[in-house]
Amino acid sequence: MASDTTDLALDLAAFAASIDATQLDPAVIAATKVNILDTLSCALAGSSAKAIAEVSGLVQEWAGAPQADMFVFGGKYPAHHAAWINGAMSHARDYDDTHDAAILHAGVSTVPAAIAAGQLRGEAFTGAELVAAVAAGLETICRLGVATKIDLIETGFIYTSLLGYFGATAAAGRAYGLNETEMLNAFGIVYSSVAGNHQVTRDASLMKRVQPGLAAQAAVVAVQLARKGIRGVQNVFQGADGFFRVYLRNEVDIDVIRNDLGKRFELLNLSYKPYPCCRDTHTAVDAILQLRGDSPRPADDIDSIRVGVTASGYQMVCVPEAVRLAPRTIVEAQFSIPYTVAAAWIDGGLSIGHFSDEGLTRADILALTKRVQPYVDDEIERDWSRFVTPGKVIVRFRDGTEIQSRVDWAKGHPESPMTKADFAAKTADYASFAANPMSTDTAVRLAQFIDGLEAEPSIEDLMQIMT
């Protein structure tokens, strides 16, 4: 690795260009395959989500060189366009992975970029190469995320997209077979494209689900330009006008990124979602479900539900109050603690159906939603401000009795992991929501292929399953 006096891009380029699946710890390989499975499963359900038909329609309209597959819809398109639509549909249901400390989704830009660039590379791209590429991308975005000390509410950026440009470039560059110099140039090239704002969630814009695809798209373009010999920015992160100063106000712990890079893997700390909504709602949902199990009383018995969260969590999923108490769109509901908590109490869980036009007309859920009262809990804020928020839930019944529960680690976190059965049920549910009819055994075949991915000589059979 490069010395402390050189730009971090050199370290990341050396790491991403040299990562080898045959040298990875089995736990890292297993964790990477879980991420690939979850991301591709999310794409199945995401293919029927709003905005995806329009984006896929544009890709089909543009057509072009048949380089990489579009998930679900089928057909081969220019690799960067395939990465764009595949990334968008992977994120569309907000059901994809999270890193609860970094507060970002890692796979939705990384996996589509790796697959598109790998297909562009051709016959040399094996299952083991896909594992290596995705591991490189996941580790890059996760380390950048945990090293970032400034909260996304302060910067106005969504780190999924913002940092996803670099994670996707690491993945695409490794998949495309870039050497260390080319990888450095690819990071420098993609820096010219980096973006991803938080206003999309405040305004419930469908661009929320498209932004990670734009990161994957830019990454695939960047690695091709680097292969052509285009020289990118060299001091990508620590230059006078580098990424850390321009985007993150230099509030980054660089040692967190550099130390043990390639030896210790932050991707092992990724979480997976049991509910298709913002991760900042999940601890509150887990807590309300615990209380419902203990005291399964009808919603009409409830006077109020108070939910304590961090200050950033409050900004993310509790305001504007009028919007969160009466969500009108799917994105508004996905980012509403009042709505998700109310729906979970009434139905005993959350599913894709709750985040649909039909779900948003449920009078019983909306009536209870108005009685949910989020607030910033001083103790939680003191101890957890930079993480996905814990949830402290206090249910007060009309007879004056109260019950309460607090959940710090949402289900799906390594401290409270989902089981193989949970993942199997989730994947099967995803497949049933695909925009095009899928084989009834799609979920089983997808899981079986990825289980043995590192031994596969090609990923073409994987693409057959996905299309």
mmCIF file of N, CA and C in Angstrom, residues 280-356:
data_model
loop_
_atom_site.group_PDB
_atom_site.id
_atom_site.type_symbol
_atom_site.label_atom_id
_atom_site.label_comp_id
_atom_site.label_asym_id
_atom_site.label_seq_id
_atom_site.Cartn_x
_atom_site.Cartn_y
_atom_site.Cartn_z
ATOM 1 N N ASP A 280 -33.856 3.598 8.943
ATOM 2 C CA ASP A 280 -34.067 4.359 10.173
ATOM 3 C C ASP A 280 -35.440 4.109 10.798
ATOM 4 N N THR A 281 -36.322 3.406 10.100
ATOM 5 C CA THR A 281 -37.616 3.036 10.686
ATOM 6 C C THR A 281 -37.575 1.653 11.336
ATOM 7 N N HIS A 282 -36.539 0.879 11.071
ATOM 8 C CA HIS A 282 -36.595 -0.551 11.387
ATOM 9 C C HIS A 282 -36.552 -0.875 12.876
ATOM 10 N N THR A 283 -35.759 -0.156 13.654
ATOM 11 C CA THR A 283 -35.724 -0.462 15.080
ATOM 12 C C THR A 283 -37.071 -0.155 15.723
ATOM 13 N N ALA A 284 -37.720 0.916 15.281
ATOM 14 C CA ALA A 284 -39.046 1.241 15.802
ATOM 15 C C ALA A 284 -40.053 0.163 15.419
ATOM 16 N N VAL A 285 -39.949 -0.333 14.196
ATOM 17 C CA VAL A 285 -40.838 -1.411 13.760
ATOM 18 C C VAL A 285 -40.586 -2.682 14.575
ATOM 19 N N ASP A 286 -39.315 -3.030 14.776
ATOM 20 C CA ASP A 286 -39.000 -4.199 15.603
ATOM 21 C C ASP A 286 -39.573 -4.042 17.008
ATOM 22 N N ALA A 287 -39.439 -2.849 17.570
ATOM 23 C CA ALA A 287 -39.925 -2.608 18.930
ATOM 24 C C ALA A 287 -41.446 -2.697 19.001
ATOM 25 N N ILE A 288 -42.149 -2.122 18.032
ATOM 26 C CA ILE A 288 -43.611 -2.165 18.063
ATOM 27 C C ILE A 288 -44.111 -3.586 17.873
ATOM 28 N N LEU A 289 -43.399 -4.381 17.074
ATOM 29 C CA LEU A 289 -43.803 -5.772 16.884
ATOM 30 C C LEU A 289 -43.593 -6.584 18.168
ATOM 31 N N GLN A 290 -42.528 -6.281 18.905
ATOM 32 C CA GLN A 290 -42.336 -6.936 20.204
ATOM 33 C C GLN A 290 -43.499 -6.612 21.139
ATOM 34 N N LEU A 291 -43.873 -5.343 21.194
ATOM 35 C CA LEU A 291 -44.957 -4.931 22.078
ATOM 36 C C LEU A 291 -46.295 -5.516 21.637
ATOM 37 N N ARG A 292 -46.500 -5.573 20.352
ATOM 38 C CA ARG A 292 -47.742 -6.161 19.824
ATOM 39 C C ARG A 292 -47.835 -7.633 20.209
ATOM 40 N N GLY A 293 -46.691 -8.327 20.148
ATOM 41 C CA GLY A 293 -46.688 -9.732 20.541
ATOM 42 C C GLY A 293 -47.036 -9.929 22.002
ATOM 43 N N ASP A 294 -46.607 -8.986 22.838
ATOM 44 C CA ASP A 294 -46.872 -9.075 24.274
ATOM 45 C C ASP A 294 -48.286 -8.626 24.630
ATOM 46 N N SER A 295 -48.794 -7.633 23.900
ATOM 47 C CA SER A 295 -50.122 -7.060 24.209
ATOM 48 C C SER A 295 -50.894 -6.820 22.913
ATOM 49 N N PRO A 296 -51.403 -7.867 22.306
ATOM 50 C CA PRO A 296 -52.048 -7.734 20.989
ATOM 51 C C PRO A 296 -53.450 -7.129 21.071
ATOM 52 N N ARG A 297 -53.506 -5.860 21.403
ATOM 53 C CA ARG A 297 -54.789 -5.171 21.534
ATOM 54 C C ARG A 297 -55.130 -4.434 20.238
ATOM 55 N N PRO A 298 -56.405 -4.200 19.973
ATOM 56 C CA PRO A 298 -56.789 -3.500 18.734
ATOM 57 C C PRO A 298 -56.278 -2.065 18.712
ATOM 58 N N ALA A 299 -56.090 -1.549 17.513
ATOM 59 C CA ALA A 299 -55.561 -0.191 17.356
ATOM 60 C C ALA A 299 -56.460 0.854 18.000
ATOM 61 N N ASP A 300 -57.784 0.584 18.054
ATOM 62 C CA ASP A 300 -58.701 1.550 18.662
ATOM 63 C C ASP A 300 -58.444 1.742 20.141
ATOM 64 N N ASP A 301 -57.748 0.790 20.790
ATOM 65 C CA ASP A 301 -57.423 0.916 22.221
ATOM 66 C C ASP A 301 -56.247 1.863 22.467
ATOM 67 N N ILE A 302 -55.530 2.223 21.397
ATOM 68 C CA ILE A 302 -54.298 3.005 21.553
ATOM 69 C C ILE A 302 -54.609 4.496 21.567
ATOM 70 N N ASP A 303 -54.098 5.161 22.600
ATOM 71 C CA ASP A 303 -54.212 6.616 22.684
ATOM 72 C C ASP A 303 -53.074 7.288 21.921
ATOM 73 N N SER A 304 -51.830 6.783 22.107
ATOM 74 C CA SER A 304 -50.669 7.376 21.429
ATOM 75 C C SER A 304 -49.529 6.364 21.388
ATOM 76 N N ILE A 305 -48.647 6.566 20.434
ATOM 77 C CA ILE A 305 -47.407 5.797 20.346
ATOM 78 C C ILE A 305 -46.267 6.791 20.220
ATOM 79 N N ARG A 306 -45.428 6.877 21.235
ATOM 80 C CA ARG A 306 -44.269 7.765 21.186
ATOM 81 C C ARG A 306 -43.058 6.968 20.728
ATOM 82 N N VAL A 307 -42.255 7.564 19.833
ATOM 83 C CA VAL A 307 -41.081 6.877 19.291
ATOM 84 C C VAL A 307 -39.862 7.784 19.429
ATOM 85 N N GLY A 308 -38.899 7.359 20.256
ATOM 86 C CA GLY A 308 -37.673 8.119 20.447
ATOM 87 C C GLY A 308 -36.574 7.678 19.509
ATOM 88 N N VAL A 309 -35.912 8.658 18.880
ATOM 89 C CA VAL A 309 -34.870 8.382 17.890
ATOM 90 C C VAL A 309 -33.748 9.411 18.023
ATOM 91 N N THR A 310 -32.704 9.263 17.211
ATOM 92 C CA THR A 310 -31.640 10.262 17.156
ATOM 93 C C THR A 310 -32.120 11.507 16.411
ATOM 94 N N ALA A 311 -31.337 12.573 16.506
ATOM 95 C CA ALA A 311 -31.690 13.813 15.797
ATOM 96 C C ALA A 311 -31.651 13.615 14.285
ATOM 97 N N SER A 312 -30.645 12.895 13.793
ATOM 98 C CA SER A 312 -30.579 12.669 12.345
ATOM 99 C C SER A 312 -31.681 11.721 11.898
ATOM 100 N N GLY A 313 -31.996 10.721 12.725
ATOM 101 C CA GLY A 313 -33.105 9.837 12.405
ATOM 102 C C GLY A 313 -34.422 10.608 12.354
ATOM 103 N N TYR A 314 -34.575 11.545 13.263
ATOM 104 C CA TYR A 314 -35.779 12.368 13.272
ATOM 105 C C TYR A 314 -35.900 13.164 11.968
ATOM 106 N N GLN A 315 -34.793 13.743 11.533
ATOM 107 C CA GLN A 315 -34.795 14.487 10.279
ATOM 108 C C GLN A 315 -35.087 13.582 9.083
ATOM 109 N N MET A 316 -34.631 12.357 9.160
ATOM 110 C CA MET A 316 -34.753 11.444 8.023
ATOM 111 C C MET A 316 -36.175 10.914 7.859
ATOM 112 N N VAL A 317 -36.824 10.530 8.965
ATOM 113 C CA VAL A 317 -38.075 9.781 8.831
ATOM 114 C C VAL A 317 -39.234 10.330 9.670
ATOM 115 N N CYS A 318 -39.080 11.523 10.211
ATOM 116 C CA CYS A 318 -40.148 12.088 11.058
ATOM 117 C C CYS A 318 -40.613 13.472 10.628
ATOM 118 N N VAL A 319 -39.894 14.128 9.751
ATOM 119 C CA VAL A 319 -40.281 15.461 9.292
ATOM 120 C C VAL A 319 -40.212 15.517 7.760
ATOM 121 N N PRO A 320 -41.021 16.414 7.145
ATOM 122 C CA PRO A 320 -42.000 17.308 7.751
ATOM 123 C C PRO A 320 -43.138 16.500 8.395
ATOM 124 N N GLU A 321 -43.591 16.955 9.563
ATOM 125 C CA GLU A 321 -44.569 16.196 10.335
ATOM 126 C C GLU A 321 -45.837 15.930 9.540
ATOM 127 N N ALA A 322 -46.328 16.920 8.810
ATOM 128 C CA ALA A 322 -47.571 16.752 8.056
ATOM 129 C C ALA A 322 -47.453 15.654 7.011
ATOM 130 N N VAL A 323 -46.264 15.545 6.425
ATOM 131 C CA VAL A 323 -46.032 14.525 5.393
ATOM 132 C C VAL A 323 -45.920 13.146 6.021
ATOM 133 N N ARG A 324 -45.164 13.025 7.115
ATOM 134 C CA ARG A 324 -44.948 11.710 7.728
ATOM 135 C C ARG A 324 -46.206 11.177 8.396
ATOM 136 N N LEU A 325 -47.094 12.062 8.863
ATOM 137 C CA LEU A 325 -48.336 11.626 9.501
ATOM 138 C C LEU A 325 -49.432 11.286 8.498
ATOM 139 N N ALA A 326 -49.272 11.716 7.259
ATOM 140 C CA ALA A 326 -50.270 11.437 6.225
ATOM 141 C C ALA A 326 -49.571 11.277 4.876
ATOM 142 N N PRO A 327 -48.749 10.220 4.724
ATOM 143 C CA PRO A 327 -48.001 10.055 3.476
ATOM 144 C C PRO A 327 -48.924 9.854 2.277
ATOM 145 N N ARG A 328 -48.580 10.539 1.199
ATOM 146 C CA ARG A 328 -49.392 10.467 -0.018
ATOM 147 C C ARG A 328 -48.729 9.646 -1.107
ATOM 148 N N THR A 329 -47.424 9.450 -0.991
ATOM 149 C CA THR A 329 -46.686 8.704 -2.011
ATOM 150 C C THR A 329 -45.937 7.552 -1.358
ATOM 151 N N ILE A 330 -45.480 6.621 -2.171
ATOM 152 C CA ILE A 330 -44.767 5.453 -1.670
ATOM 153 C C ILE A 330 -43.480 5.867 -0.973
ATOM 154 N N VAL A 331 -42.731 6.794 -1.553
ATOM 155 C CA VAL A 331 -41.478 7.223 -0.943
ATOM 156 C C VAL A 331 -41.739 7.917 0.389
ATOM 157 N N GLU A 332 -42.803 8.721 0.469
ATOM 158 C CA GLU A 332 -43.140 9.355 1.740
ATOM 159 C C GLU A 332 -43.447 8.310 2.808
ATOM 160 N N ALA A 333 -44.120 7.244 2.433
ATOM 161 C CA ALA A 333 -44.438 6.172 3.385
ATOM 162 C C ALA A 333 -43.190 5.394 3.789
ATOM 163 N N GLN A 334 -42.298 5.151 2.832
ATOM 164 C CA GLN A 334 -41.062 4.425 3.133
ATOM 165 C C GLN A 334 -40.189 5.191 4.120
ATOM 166 N N PHE A 335 -40.341 6.498 4.158
ATOM 167 C CA PHE A 335 -39.534 7.346 5.035
ATOM 168 C C PHE A 335 -40.384 7.956 6.152
ATOM 169 N N SER A 336 -41.334 7.177 6.657
ATOM 170 C CA SER A 336 -42.216 7.660 7.718
ATOM 171 C C SER A 336 -42.259 6.673 8.873
ATOM 172 N N ILE A 337 -41.708 7.064 10.027
ATOM 173 C CA ILE A 337 -41.866 6.242 11.230
ATOM 174 C C ILE A 337 -43.335 6.136 11.642
ATOM 175 N N PRO A 338 -44.111 7.207 11.609
ATOM 176 C CA PRO A 338 -45.514 7.050 11.981
ATOM 177 C C PRO A 338 -46.255 6.012 11.140
ATOM 178 N N TYR A 339 -46.055 6.043 9.832
ATOM 179 C CA TYR A 339 -46.765 5.100 8.955
ATOM 180 C C TYR A 339 -46.291 3.668 9.174
ATOM 181 N N THR A 340 -44.966 3.462 9.206
ATOM 182 C CA THR A 340 -44.452 2.092 9.323
ATOM 183 C C THR A 340 -44.800 1.472 10.668
ATOM 184 N N VAL A 341 -44.740 2.262 11.737
ATOM 185 C CA VAL A 341 -45.087 1.752 13.064
ATOM 186 C C VAL A 341 -46.573 1.397 13.130
ATOM 187 N N ALA A 342 -47.415 2.257 12.572
ATOM 188 C CA ALA A 342 -48.854 1.996 12.582
ATOM 189 C C ALA A 342 -49.193 0.750 11.770
ATOM 190 N N ALA A 343 -48.617 0.627 10.592
ATOM 191 C CA ALA A 343 -48.900 -0.534 9.738
ATOM 192 C C ALA A 343 -48.437 -1.825 10.398
ATOM 193 N N ALA A 344 -47.275 -1.772 11.057
ATOM 194 C CA ALA A 344 -46.748 -2.966 11.718
ATOM 195 C C ALA A 344 -47.653 -3.405 12.867
ATOM 196 N N TRP A 345 -48.178 -2.452 13.655
ATOM 197 C CA TRP A 345 -49.074 -2.817 14.762
ATOM 198 C C TRP A 345 -50.363 -3.455 14.226
ATOM 199 N N ILE A 346 -50.911 -2.877 13.173
ATOM 200 C CA ILE A 346 -52.198 -3.360 12.665
ATOM 201 C C ILE A 346 -52.072 -4.706 11.964
ATOM 202 N N ASP A 347 -51.029 -4.911 11.176
ATOM 203 C CA ASP A 347 -50.919 -6.129 10.375
ATOM 204 C C ASP A 347 -49.889 -7.124 10.888
ATOM 205 N N GLY A 348 -49.129 -6.747 11.911
ATOM 206 C CA GLY A 348 -48.154 -7.686 12.465
ATOM 207 C C GLY A 348 -46.902 -7.838 11.637
ATOM 208 N N GLY A 349 -46.620 -6.894 10.757
ATOM 209 C CA GLY A 349 -45.418 -6.930 9.925
ATOM 210 C C GLY A 349 -45.538 -5.931 8.801
ATOM 211 N N LEU A 350 -44.505 -5.866 7.960
ATOM 212 C CA LEU A 350 -44.498 -4.972 6.813
ATOM 213 C C LEU A 350 -44.099 -5.751 5.565
ATOM 214 N N SER A 351 -44.741 -5.433 4.461
ATOM 215 C CA SER A 351 -44.428 -6.097 3.194
ATOM 216 C C SER A 351 -44.466 -5.066 2.075
ATOM 217 N N ILE A 352 -44.135 -5.497 0.882
ATOM 218 C CA ILE A 352 -44.166 -4.596 -0.268
ATOM 219 C C ILE A 352 -45.561 -4.009 -0.457
ATOM 220 N N GLY A 353 -46.584 -4.789 -0.131
ATOM 221 C CA GLY A 353 -47.947 -4.313 -0.302
ATOM 222 C C GLY A 353 -48.285 -3.078 0.502
ATOM 223 N N HIS A 354 -47.617 -2.878 1.623
ATOM 224 C CA HIS A 354 -47.858 -1.671 2.419
ATOM 225 C C HIS A 354 -47.344 -0.416 1.715
ATOM 226 N N PHE A 355 -46.400 -0.603 0.806
ATOM 227 C CA PHE A 355 -45.788 0.529 0.098
ATOM 228 C C PHE A 355 -46.221 0.491 -1.366
ATOM 229 N N SER A 356 -47.527 0.607 -1.525
ATOM 230 C CA SER A 356 -48.161 0.595 -2.843
ATOM 231 C C SER A 356 -49.279 1.622 -2.823
#
